[in-house]
PDB file of C-alpha atoms in Angstrom:
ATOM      1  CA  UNK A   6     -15.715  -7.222  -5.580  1.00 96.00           C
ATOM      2  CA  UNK A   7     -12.955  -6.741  -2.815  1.00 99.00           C
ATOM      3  CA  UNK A   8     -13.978  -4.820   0.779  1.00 99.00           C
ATOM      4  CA  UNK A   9     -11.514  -1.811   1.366  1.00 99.00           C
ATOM      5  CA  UNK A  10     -10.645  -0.174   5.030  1.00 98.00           C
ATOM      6  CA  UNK A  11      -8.015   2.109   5.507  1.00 97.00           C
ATOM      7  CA  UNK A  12      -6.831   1.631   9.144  1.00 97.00           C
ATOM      8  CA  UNK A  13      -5.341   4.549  10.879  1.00 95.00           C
ATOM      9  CA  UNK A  14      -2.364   3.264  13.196  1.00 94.00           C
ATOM     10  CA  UNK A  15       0.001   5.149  15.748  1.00 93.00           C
ATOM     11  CA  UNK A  16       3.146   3.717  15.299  1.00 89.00           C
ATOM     12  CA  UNK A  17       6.559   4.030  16.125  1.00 88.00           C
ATOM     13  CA  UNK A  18       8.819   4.271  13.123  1.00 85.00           C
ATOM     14  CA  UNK A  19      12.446   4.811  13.077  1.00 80.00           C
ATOM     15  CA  UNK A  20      11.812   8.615  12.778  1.00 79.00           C
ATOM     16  CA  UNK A  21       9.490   8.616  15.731  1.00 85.00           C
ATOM     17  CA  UNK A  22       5.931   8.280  16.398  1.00 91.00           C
ATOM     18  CA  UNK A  23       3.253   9.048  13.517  1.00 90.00           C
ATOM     19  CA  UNK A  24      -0.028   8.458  12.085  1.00 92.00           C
ATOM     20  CA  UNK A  25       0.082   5.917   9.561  1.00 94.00           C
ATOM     21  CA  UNK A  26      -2.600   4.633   6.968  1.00 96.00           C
ATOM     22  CA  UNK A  27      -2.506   0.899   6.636  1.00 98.00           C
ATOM     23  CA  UNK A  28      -5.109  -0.730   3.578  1.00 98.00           C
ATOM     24  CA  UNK A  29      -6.693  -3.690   4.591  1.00 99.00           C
ATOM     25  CA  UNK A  30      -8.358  -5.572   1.803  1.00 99.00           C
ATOM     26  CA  UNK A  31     -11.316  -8.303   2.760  1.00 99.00           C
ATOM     27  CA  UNK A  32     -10.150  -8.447   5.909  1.00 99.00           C
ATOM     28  CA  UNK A  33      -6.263  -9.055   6.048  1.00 99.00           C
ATOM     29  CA  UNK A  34      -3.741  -6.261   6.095  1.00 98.00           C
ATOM     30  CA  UNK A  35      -1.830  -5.439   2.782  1.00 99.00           C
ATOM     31  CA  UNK A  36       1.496  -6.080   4.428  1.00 98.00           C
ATOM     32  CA  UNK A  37       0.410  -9.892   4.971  1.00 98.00           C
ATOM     33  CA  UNK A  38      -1.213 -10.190   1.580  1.00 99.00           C
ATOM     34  CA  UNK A  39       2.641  -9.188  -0.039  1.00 98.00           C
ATOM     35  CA  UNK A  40       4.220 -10.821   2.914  1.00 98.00           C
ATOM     36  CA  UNK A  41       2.675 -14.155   0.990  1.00 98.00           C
ATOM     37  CA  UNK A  42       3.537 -13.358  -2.615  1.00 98.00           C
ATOM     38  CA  UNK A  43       6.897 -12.619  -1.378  1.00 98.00           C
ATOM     39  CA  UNK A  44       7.888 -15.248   0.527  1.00 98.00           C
ATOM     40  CA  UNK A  45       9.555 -17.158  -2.031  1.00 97.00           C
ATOM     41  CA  UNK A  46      11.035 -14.789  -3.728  1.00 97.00           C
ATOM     42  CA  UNK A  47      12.775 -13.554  -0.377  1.00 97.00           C
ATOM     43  CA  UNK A  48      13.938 -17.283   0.142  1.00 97.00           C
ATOM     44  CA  UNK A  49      15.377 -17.887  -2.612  1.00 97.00           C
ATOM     45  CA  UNK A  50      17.732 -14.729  -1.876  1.00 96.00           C
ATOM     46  CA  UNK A  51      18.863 -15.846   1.323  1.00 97.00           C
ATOM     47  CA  UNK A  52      16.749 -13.502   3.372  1.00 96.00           C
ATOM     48  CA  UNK A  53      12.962 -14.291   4.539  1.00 96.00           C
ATOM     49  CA  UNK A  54      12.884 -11.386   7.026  1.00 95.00           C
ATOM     50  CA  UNK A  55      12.568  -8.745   4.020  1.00 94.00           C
ATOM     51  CA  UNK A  56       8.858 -10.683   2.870  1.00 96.00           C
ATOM     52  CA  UNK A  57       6.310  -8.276   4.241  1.00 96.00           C
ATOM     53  CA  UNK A  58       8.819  -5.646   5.715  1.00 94.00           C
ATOM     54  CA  UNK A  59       6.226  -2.672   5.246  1.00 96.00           C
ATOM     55  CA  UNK A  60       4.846  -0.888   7.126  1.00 95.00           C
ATOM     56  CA  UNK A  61       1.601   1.652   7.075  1.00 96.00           C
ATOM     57  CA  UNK A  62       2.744   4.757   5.309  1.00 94.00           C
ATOM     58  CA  UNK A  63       3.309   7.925   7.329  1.00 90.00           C
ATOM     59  CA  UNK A  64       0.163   9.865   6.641  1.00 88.00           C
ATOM     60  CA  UNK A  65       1.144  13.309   7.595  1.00 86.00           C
ATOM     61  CA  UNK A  66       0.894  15.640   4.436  1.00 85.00           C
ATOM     62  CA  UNK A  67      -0.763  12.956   2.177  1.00 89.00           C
ATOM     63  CA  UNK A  68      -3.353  15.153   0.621  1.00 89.00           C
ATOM     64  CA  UNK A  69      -6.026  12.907   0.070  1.00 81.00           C
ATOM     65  CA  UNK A  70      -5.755  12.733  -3.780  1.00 93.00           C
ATOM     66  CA  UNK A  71      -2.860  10.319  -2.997  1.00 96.00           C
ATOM     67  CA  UNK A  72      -5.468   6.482  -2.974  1.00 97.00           C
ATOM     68  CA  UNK A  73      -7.418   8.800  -5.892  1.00 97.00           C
ATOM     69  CA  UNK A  74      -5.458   7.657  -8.724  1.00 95.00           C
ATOM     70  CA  UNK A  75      -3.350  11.122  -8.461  1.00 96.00           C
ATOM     71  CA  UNK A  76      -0.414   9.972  -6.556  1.00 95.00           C
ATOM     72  CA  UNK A  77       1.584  12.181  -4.413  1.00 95.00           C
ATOM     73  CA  UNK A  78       4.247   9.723  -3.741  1.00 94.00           C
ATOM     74  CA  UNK A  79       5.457   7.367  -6.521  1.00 94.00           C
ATOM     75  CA  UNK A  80       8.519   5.195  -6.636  1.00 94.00           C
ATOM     76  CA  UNK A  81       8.521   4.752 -10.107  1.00 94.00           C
ATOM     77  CA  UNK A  82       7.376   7.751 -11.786  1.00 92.00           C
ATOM     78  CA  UNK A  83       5.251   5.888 -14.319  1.00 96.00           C
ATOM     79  CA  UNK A  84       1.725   6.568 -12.109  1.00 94.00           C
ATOM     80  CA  UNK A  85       2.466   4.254  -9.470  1.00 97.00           C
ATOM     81  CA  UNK A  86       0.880   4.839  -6.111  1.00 98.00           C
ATOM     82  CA  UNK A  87       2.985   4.242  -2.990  1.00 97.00           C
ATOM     83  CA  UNK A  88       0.599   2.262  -0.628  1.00 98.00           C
ATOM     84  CA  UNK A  89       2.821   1.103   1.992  1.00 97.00           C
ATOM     85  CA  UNK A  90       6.366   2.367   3.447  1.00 95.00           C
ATOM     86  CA  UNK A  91       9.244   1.124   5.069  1.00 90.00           C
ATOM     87  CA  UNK A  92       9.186   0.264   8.761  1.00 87.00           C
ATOM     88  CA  UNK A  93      11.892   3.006   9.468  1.00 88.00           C
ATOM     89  CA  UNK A  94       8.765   5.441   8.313  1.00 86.00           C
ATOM     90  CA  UNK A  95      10.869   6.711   5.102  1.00 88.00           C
ATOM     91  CA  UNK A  96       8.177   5.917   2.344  1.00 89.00           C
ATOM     92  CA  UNK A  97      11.455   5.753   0.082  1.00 89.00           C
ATOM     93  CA  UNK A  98      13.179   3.163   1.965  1.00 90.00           C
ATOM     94  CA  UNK A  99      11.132   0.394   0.946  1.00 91.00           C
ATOM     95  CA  UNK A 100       7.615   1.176  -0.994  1.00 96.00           C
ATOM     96  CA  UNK A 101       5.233  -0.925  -2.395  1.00 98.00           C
ATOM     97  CA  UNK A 102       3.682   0.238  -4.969  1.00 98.00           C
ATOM     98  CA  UNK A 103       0.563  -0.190  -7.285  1.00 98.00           C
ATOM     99  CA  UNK A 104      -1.653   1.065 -10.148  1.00 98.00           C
ATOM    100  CA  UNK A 105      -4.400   2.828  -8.921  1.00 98.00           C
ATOM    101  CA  UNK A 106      -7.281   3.296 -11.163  1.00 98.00           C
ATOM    102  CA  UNK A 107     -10.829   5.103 -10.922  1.00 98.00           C
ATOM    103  CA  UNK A 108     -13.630   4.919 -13.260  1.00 98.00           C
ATOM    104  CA  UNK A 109     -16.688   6.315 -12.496  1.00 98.00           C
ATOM    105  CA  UNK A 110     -17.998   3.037 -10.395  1.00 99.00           C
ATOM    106  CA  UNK A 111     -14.751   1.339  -9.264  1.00 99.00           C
ATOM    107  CA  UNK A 112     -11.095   2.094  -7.864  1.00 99.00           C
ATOM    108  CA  UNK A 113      -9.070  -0.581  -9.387  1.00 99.00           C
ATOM    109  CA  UNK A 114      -5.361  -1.593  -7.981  1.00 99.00           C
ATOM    110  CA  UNK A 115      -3.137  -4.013  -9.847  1.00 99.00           C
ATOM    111  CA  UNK A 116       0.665  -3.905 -10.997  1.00 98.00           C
ATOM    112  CA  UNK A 117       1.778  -4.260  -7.888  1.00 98.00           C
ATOM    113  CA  UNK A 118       6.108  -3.683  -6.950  1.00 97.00           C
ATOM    114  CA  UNK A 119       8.293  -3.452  -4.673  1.00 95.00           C
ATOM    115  CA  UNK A 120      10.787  -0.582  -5.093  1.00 91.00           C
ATOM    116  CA  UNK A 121      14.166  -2.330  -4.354  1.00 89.00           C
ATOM    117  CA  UNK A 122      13.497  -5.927  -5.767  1.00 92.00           C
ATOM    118  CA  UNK A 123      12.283  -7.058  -9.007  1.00 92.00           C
ATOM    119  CA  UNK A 124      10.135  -9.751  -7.168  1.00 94.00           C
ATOM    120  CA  UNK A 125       7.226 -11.090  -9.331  1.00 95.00           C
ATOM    121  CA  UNK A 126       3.996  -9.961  -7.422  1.00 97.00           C
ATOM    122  CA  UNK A 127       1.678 -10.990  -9.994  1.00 97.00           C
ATOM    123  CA  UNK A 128      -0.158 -13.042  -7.693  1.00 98.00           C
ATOM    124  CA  UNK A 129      -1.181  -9.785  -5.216  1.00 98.00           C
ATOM    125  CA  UNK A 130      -4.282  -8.801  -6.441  1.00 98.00           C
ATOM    126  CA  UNK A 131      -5.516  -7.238  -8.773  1.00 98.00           C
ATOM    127  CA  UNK A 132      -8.322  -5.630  -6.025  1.00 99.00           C
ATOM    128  CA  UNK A 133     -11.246  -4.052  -7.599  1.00 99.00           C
ATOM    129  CA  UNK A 134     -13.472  -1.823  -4.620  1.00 99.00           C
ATOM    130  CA  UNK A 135     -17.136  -0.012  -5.363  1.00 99.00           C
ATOM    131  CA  UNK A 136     -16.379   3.664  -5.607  1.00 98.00           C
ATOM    132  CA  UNK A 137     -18.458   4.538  -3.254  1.00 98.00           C
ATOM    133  CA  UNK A 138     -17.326   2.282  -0.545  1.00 98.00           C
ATOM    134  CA  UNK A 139     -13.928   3.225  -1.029  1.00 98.00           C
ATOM    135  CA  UNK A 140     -14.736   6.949  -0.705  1.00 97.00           C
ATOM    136  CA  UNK A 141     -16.295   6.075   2.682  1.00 97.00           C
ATOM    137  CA  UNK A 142     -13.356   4.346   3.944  1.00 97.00           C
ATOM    138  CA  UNK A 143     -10.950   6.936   3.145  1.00 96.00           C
ATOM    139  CA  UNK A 144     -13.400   9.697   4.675  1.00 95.00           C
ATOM    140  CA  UNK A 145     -13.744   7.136   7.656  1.00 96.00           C
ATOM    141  CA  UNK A 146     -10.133   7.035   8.405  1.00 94.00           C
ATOM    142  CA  UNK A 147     -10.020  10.966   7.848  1.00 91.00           C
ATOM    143  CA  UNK A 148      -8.117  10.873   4.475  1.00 86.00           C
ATOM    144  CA  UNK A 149     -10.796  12.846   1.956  1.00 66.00           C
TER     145      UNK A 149
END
């Protein structure tokens, strides 16, 4: 069973200063857990520096539904969740994206992508959480 927080940052993006929702999953941030998986990948092309180049998405107007399983913002348009943005704050720029399930006991992510390369990030997750814990962390960061 993984440990979920949802970290509320103020950070300046591109577009100025916002709120932004960063998951952190057992402890490390989700933009160093894909920074990992796609470090190679990003080698091999010539260009480390785009490994990891999210940032927390822009929570203004994210109705809370969004980490539910009922995405609001979704790259793919095949029920992907957008879970992290692009450093310049445009979500669209350069998402990350997963599969977010909920059962009745567990919010599951897996599937994970990156909008703009077809990068293999099998190895990033999948992340199971207990429902309940999960609900807590999005009501503790002021998301539900």
């Amino acid at each position: 069973m993984d440990s979920i927080e949802f970290r509320v940052t103020d950070q300046e993006y591109g577009t100025g200063r916002h709120r932004g929702v960063l998951p952190v999953i057992d402890g490390v941030s989700l933009v160093v857990l894909a920074r990992r998986v796609e470090e190679p990948a990003a080698d091999a092309e010539g260009h480390p520096d785009l490994a990891g180049s999210y940032a927390p998405l822009v929570s203004e107007g994210l109705p809370r539904e969004h980490f539910l399983g009922r995405p609001y913002l979704s790259w793919f348009d095949d029920g992907d969740t957008v879970l992290l943005g692009c450093t310049c704050g445009d979500w669209g720029c350069w998402p990350l994206t997963a599969m977010v399930r909920v059962d009745a006991r567990f919010v599951h992510w897996s599937h994970f992508r990156s909008g703009h390369r077809d990068w293999d990030l099998g190895d990033l997750g999948p992340f199971r959480f207990e429902r309940r814990a999960y609900e807590r962390a999005l009501t503790d960061a002021g998301l539900l």
